CSV table of C-alpha atoms in Angstrom, one decimal:
chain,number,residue,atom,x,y,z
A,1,UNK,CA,0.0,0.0,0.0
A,2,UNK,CA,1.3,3.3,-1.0
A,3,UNK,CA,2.0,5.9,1.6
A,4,UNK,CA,-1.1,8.9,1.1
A,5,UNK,CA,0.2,11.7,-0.4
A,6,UNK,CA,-2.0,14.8,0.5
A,7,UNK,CA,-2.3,18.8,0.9
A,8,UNK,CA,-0.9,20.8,3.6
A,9,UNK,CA,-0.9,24.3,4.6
A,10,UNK,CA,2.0,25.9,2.9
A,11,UNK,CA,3.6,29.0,1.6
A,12,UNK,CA,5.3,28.2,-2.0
A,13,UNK,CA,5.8,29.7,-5.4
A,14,UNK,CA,4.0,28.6,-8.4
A,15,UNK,CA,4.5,25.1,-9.7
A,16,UNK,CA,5.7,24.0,-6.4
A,17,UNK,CA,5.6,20.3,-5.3
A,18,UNK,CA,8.2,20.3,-2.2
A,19,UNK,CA,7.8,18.7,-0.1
A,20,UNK,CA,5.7,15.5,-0.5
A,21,UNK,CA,3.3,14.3,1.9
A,22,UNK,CA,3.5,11.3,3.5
A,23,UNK,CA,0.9,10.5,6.2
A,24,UNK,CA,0.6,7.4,8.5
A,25,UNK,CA,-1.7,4.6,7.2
A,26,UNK,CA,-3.5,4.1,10.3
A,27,UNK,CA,-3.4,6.5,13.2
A,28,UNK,CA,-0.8,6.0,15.6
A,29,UNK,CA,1.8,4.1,13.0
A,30,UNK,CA,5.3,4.0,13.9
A,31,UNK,CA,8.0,5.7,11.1
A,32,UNK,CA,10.3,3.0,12.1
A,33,UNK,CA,7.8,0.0,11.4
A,34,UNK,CA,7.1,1.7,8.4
A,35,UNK,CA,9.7,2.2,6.8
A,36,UNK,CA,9.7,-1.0,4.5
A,37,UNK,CA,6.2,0.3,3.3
A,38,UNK,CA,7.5,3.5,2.6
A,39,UNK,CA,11.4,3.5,1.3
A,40,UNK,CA,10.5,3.1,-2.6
A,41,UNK,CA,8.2,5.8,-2.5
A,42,UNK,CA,10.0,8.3,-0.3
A,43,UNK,CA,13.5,7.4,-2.6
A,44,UNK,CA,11.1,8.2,-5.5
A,45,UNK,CA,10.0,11.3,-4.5
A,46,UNK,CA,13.5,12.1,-3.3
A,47,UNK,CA,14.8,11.7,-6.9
A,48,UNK,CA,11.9,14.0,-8.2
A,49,UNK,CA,10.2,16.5,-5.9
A,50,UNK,CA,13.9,16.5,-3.7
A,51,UNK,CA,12.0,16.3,-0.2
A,52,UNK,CA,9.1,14.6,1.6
A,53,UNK,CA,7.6,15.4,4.9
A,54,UNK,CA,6.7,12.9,6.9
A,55,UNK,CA,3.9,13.6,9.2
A,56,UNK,CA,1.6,12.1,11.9
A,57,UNK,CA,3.8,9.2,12.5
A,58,UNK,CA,4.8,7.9,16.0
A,59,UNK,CA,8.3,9.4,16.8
A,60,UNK,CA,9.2,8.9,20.5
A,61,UNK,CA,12.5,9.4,20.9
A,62,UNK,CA,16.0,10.4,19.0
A,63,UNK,CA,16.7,7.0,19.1
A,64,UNK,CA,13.9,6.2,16.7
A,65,UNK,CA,14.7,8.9,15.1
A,66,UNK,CA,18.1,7.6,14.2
A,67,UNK,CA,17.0,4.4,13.4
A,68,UNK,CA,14.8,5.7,10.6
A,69,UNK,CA,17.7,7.8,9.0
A,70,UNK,CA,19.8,4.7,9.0
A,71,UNK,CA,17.8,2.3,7.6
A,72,UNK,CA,18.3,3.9,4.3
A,73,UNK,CA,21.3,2.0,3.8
A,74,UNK,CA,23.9,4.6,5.1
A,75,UNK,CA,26.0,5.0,8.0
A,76,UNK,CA,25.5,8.2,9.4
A,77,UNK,CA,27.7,11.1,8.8
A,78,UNK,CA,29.9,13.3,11.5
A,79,UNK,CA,30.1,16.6,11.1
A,80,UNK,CA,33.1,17.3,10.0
A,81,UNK,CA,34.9,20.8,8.5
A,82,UNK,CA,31.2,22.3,10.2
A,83,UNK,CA,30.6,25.9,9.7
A,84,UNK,CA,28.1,27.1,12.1
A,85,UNK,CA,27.9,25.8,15.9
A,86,UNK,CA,26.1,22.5,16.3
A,87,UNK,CA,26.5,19.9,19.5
A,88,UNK,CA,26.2,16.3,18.9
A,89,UNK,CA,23.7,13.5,20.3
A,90,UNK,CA,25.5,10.2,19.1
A,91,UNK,CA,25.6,8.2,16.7
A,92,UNK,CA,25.6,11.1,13.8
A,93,UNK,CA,22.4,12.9,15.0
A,94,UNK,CA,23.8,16.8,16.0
A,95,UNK,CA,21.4,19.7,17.1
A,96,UNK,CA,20.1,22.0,14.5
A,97,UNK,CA,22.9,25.1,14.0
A,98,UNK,CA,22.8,26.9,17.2
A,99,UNK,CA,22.2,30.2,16.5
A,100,UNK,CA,20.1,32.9,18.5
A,101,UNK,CA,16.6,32.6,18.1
A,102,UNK,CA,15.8,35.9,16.9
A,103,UNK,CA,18.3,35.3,13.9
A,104,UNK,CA,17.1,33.6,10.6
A,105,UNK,CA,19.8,31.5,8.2
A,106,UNK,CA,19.7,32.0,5.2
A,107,UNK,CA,18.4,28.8,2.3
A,108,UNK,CA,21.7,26.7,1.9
A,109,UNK,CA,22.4,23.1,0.6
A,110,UNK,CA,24.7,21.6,3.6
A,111,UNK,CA,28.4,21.8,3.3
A,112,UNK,CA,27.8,23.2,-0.3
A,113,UNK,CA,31.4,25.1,0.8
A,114,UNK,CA,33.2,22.4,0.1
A,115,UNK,CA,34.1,19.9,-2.3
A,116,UNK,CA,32.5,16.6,0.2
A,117,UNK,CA,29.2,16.9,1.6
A,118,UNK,CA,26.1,14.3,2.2
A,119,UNK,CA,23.8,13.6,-0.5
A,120,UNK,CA,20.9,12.8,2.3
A,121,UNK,CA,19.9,15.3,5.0
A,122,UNK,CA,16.9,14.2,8.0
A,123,UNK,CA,15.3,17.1,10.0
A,124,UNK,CA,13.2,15.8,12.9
A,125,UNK,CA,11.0,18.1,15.0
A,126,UNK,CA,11.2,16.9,18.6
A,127,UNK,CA,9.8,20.8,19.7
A,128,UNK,CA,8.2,23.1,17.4
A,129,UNK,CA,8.4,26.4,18.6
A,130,UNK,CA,5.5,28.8,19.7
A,131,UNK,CA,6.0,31.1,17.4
A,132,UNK,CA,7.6,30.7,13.6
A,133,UNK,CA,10.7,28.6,13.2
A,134,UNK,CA,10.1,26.7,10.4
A,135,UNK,CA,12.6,25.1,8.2
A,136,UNK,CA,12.6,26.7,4.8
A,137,UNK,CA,13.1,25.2,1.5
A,138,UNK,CA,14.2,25.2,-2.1
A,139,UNK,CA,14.4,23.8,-5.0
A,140,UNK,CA,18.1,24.2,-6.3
A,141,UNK,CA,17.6,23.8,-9.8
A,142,UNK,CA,15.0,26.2,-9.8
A,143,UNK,CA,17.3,28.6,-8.2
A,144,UNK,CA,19.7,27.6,-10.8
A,145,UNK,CA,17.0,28.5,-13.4
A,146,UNK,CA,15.8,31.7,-12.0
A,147,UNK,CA,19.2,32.8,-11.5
A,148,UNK,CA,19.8,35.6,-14.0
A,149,UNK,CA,22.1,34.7,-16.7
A,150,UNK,CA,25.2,37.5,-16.3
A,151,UNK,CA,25.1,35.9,-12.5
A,152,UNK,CA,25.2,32.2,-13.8
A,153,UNK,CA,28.1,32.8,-15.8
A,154,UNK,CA,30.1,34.7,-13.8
A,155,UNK,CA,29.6,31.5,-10.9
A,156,UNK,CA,30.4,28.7,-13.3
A,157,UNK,CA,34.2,28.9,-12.6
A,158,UNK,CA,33.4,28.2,-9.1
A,159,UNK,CA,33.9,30.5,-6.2
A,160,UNK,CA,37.0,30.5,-3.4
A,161,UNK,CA,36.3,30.3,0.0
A,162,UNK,CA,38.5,31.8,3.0
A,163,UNK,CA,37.9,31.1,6.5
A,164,UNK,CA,40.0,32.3,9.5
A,165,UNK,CA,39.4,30.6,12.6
A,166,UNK,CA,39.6,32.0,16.2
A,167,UNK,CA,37.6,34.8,18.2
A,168,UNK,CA,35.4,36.0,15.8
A,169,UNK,CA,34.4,32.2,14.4
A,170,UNK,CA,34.5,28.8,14.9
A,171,UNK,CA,37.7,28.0,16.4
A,172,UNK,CA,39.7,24.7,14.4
A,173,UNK,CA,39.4,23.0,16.9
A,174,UNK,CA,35.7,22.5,16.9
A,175,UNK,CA,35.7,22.8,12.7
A,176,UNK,CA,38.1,19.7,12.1
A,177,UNK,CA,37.1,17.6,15.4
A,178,UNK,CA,40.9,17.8,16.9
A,179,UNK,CA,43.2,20.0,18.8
A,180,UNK,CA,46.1,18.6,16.9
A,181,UNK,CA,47.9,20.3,14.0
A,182,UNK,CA,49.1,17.5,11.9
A,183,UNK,CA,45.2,16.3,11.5
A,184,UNK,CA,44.1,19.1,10.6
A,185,UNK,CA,46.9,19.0,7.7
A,186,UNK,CA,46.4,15.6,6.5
A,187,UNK,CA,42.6,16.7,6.6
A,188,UNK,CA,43.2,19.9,4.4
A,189,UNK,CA,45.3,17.8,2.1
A,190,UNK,CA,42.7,14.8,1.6
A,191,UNK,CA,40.2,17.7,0.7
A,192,UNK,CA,41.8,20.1,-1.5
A,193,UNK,CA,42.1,22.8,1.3
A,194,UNK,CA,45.3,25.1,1.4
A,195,UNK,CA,46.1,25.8,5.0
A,196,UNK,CA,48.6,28.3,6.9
A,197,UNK,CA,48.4,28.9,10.5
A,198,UNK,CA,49.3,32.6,11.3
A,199,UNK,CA,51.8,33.6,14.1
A,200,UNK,CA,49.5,34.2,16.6
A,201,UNK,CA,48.3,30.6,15.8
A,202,UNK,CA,45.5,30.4,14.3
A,203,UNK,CA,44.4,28.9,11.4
A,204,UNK,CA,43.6,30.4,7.5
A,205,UNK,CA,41.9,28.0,5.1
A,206,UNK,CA,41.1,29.0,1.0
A,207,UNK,CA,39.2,26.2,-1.0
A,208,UNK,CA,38.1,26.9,-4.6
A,209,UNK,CA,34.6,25.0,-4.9
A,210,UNK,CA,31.8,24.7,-7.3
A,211,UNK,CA,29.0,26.9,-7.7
A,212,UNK,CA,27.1,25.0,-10.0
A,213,UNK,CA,27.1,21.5,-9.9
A,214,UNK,CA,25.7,18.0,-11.6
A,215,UNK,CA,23.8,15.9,-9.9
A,216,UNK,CA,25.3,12.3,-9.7
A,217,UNK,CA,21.9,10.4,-9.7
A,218,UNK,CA,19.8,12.8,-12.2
A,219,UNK,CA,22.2,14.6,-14.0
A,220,UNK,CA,20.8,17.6,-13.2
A,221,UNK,CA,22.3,20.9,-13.2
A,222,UNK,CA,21.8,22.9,-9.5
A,223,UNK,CA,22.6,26.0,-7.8
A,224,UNK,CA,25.2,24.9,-5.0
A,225,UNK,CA,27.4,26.7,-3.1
A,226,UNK,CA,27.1,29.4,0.1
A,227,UNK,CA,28.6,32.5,-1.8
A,228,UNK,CA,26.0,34.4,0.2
A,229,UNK,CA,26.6,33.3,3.3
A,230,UNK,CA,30.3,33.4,3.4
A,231,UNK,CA,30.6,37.0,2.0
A,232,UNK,CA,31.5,39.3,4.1
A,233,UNK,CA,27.6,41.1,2.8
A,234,UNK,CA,25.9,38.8,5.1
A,235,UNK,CA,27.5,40.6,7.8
A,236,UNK,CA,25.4,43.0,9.7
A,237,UNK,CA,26.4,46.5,8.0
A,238,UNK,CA,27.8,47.5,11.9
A,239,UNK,CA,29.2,44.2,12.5
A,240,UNK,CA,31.3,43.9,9.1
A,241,UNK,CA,32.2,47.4,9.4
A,242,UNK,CA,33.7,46.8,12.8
A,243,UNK,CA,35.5,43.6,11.9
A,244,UNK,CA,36.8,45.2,8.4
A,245,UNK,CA,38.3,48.2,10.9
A,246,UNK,CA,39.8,45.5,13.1
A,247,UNK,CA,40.9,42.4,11.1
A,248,UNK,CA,41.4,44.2,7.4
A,249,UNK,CA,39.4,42.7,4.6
A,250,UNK,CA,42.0,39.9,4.0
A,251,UNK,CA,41.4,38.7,8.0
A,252,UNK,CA,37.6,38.3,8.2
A,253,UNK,CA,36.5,35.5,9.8
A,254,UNK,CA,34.4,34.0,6.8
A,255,UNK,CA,34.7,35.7,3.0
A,256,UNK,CA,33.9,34.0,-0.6
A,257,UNK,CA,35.4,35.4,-4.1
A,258,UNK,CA,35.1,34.6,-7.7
A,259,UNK,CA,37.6,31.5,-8.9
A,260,UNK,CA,39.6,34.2,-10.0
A,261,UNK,CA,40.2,35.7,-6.9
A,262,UNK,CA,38.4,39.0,-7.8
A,263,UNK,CA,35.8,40.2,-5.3
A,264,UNK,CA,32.0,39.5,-5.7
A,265,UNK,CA,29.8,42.7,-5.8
A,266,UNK,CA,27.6,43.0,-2.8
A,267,UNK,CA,25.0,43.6,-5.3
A,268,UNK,CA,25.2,40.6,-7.1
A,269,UNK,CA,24.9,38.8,-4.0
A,270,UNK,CA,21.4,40.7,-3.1
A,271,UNK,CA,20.4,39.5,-6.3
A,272,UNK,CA,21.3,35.9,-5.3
A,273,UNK,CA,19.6,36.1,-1.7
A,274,UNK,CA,16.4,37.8,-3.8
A,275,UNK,CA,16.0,34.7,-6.2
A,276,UNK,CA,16.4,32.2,-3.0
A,277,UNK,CA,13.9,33.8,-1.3
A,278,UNK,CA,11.7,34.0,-4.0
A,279,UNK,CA,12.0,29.8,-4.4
A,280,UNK,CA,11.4,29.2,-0.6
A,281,UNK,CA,8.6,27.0,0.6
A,282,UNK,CA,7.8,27.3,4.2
A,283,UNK,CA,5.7,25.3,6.2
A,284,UNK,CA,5.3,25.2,10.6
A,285,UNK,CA,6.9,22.5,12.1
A,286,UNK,CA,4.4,19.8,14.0
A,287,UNK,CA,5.9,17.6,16.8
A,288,UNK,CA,7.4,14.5,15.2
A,289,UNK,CA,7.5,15.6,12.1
A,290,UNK,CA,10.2,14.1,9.7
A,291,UNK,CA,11.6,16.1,6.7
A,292,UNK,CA,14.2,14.3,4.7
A,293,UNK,CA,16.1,15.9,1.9
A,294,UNK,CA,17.9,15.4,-1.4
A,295,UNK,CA,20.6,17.8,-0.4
A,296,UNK,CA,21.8,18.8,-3.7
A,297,UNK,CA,18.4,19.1,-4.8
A,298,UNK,CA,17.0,20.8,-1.8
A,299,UNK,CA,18.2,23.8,0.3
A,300,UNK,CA,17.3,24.4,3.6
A,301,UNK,CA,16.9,27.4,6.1
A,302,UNK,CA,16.1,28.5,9.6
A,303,UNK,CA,13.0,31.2,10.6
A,304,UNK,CA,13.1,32.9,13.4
A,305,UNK,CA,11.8,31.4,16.6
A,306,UNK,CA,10.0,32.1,20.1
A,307,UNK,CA,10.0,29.8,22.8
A,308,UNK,CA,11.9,26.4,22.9
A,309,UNK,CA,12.8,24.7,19.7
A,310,UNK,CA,14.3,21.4,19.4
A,311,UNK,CA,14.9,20.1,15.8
A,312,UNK,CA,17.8,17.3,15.3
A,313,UNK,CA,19.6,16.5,12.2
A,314,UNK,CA,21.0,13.3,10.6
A,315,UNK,CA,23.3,13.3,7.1
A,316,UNK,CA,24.0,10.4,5.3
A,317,UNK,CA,25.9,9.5,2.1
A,318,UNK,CA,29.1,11.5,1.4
A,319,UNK,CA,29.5,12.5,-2.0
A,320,UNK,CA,32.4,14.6,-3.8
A,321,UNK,CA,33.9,16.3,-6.8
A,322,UNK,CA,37.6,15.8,-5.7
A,323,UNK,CA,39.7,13.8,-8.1
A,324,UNK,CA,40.4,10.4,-6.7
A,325,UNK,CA,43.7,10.1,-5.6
């Protein structure tokens, strides 16, 4: 018996289908027990619409939670080479990023910033919040096809990304999982990542990265990278112009520039954010819910929130566009 597929209250643009519904087949149903009813259509609609909700099932605990992501036939990822603060719960399930509440992130495919990322992302509501908080979506190659042109082919070289760890960021230590040099090297080498600790200590990485990229399954073309989140743009105007006094340009703690090294207009970057927000489906967040993800196909965000929020995370899959070695 197929899974029902059904309508939901939902904010999306025209000629939207994310995410699919899936609903319980009789009230009370555990995910876990159902996933052998349900894998070949949720791996279906994952290859088509790019996400499916899951919705009404019984969830009662992280555990099951876990369970669920695994049984798709893939060990569960760590997160490593993070960019945004996250604390994990075992066994590859972390928290959602922990940012402040009142603070939205923008629509992003995960780890799009470098060249090894999951193909398979899990979101699991435990909490929803009282007010907002709602995971955003997007179709990527819709991005990709709104995108205006001059922008797309300006990208297609692929972008460089520069991070510098310490106060102002995630320190390496938490980013690469050690507090030893010599793995953080034979990290950076593995992935393509040029490294040079600073004499005060810490730690400068540049990566050039894709922007646009092929999916490995469909073949499809998608918008995938975190140019605007990495620019020094996303900055609060007060906050960058404080850091820029401070650290100098070449010092910020996060930046992103053309392939070439030339700097990206901050103009061309509103333009970017403008045509993600205009592909963002948005639902709220009901306790137990399940949204899993195609991650090239699908990017995800973070609303604003009130009250106590408590969504978990699972990736699965690793996929990359590094030569073999």
């Amino acid at each position: 018996m197929n899974a029902s597929i059904q309508r939901f209250e939902r904010k999306a643009p025209p000629g939207s289908d994310l995410p699919a519904l899936m609903v319980p087949a009789v009230q009370g149903e555990s995910l876990l027990d159902a996933l052998p009813r349900l894998q070949s259509d949720i791996e279906a609609h994952l290859a088509t619409v790019g996400g499916v909700l899951l919705r009404g099932f019984d969830v009662p605990s992280v555990d099951r939670f876990r369970e669920f992501a695994a049984g798709f036939g893939h060990p569960l990822l760590s997160y490593e080479f993070g960019s945004t603060p996250r604390s994990g719960l075992g066994g590859g399930v972390y928290t959602a990023t922990e940012y402040p509440s009142h603070q939205a992130i923008p629509l992003h495919n995960e780890q799009a910033y470098t060249r090894v990322w999951p193909m398979k992302i899990w979101f699991h509501c435990v909490t929803p919040a009282l007010e907002q908080g709602e995971t955003p979506i997007a179709d990527s190659r819709a991005v990709l096809k709104r995108m205006p042109r001059a922008i797309r082919e300006r990208f297609a070289p692929g972008l460089v990304y520069i991070r510098n760890y310490g106060d102002f960021d995630v320190p390496w230590q938490k980013v690469f999982n050690t507090e030893h040099r010599h793995e953080v090297e034979a990290f950076c080498r593995q992935a393509g990542i040029a490294f040079e600790w600073k004499p005060d200590g810490d730690l400068r990485t540049t990566q050039r990265c894709q922007a646009i990229e092929t999916h490995p399954i469909t073949q499809e073309q998608v918008w995938f990278n975190q140019a605007h989140l990495f620019h020094v743009s996303n900055l609060q105007p007060e906050v960058r112009e404080t850091l820029e006094d401070v650290l100098g340009i070449d010092n910020m703690p996060r930046d992103t520039t053309f392939a070439d090294g030339s700097r990206i207009p901050d103009a061309m970057l509103d333009e970017v954010r403008a045509v993600l927000d205009a592909e963002a489906v948005s639902f709220l967040w009901e306790k137990g819910d399940v949204l899993m993800l195609d991650n090239m196909l699908v990017a995800h965000a973070r609303s604003p929130f009130k009250g106590p929020r408590k969504v978990v995370v699972a990736m699965a899959e690793s996929h990359s566009n590094l030569p073999p070695h």
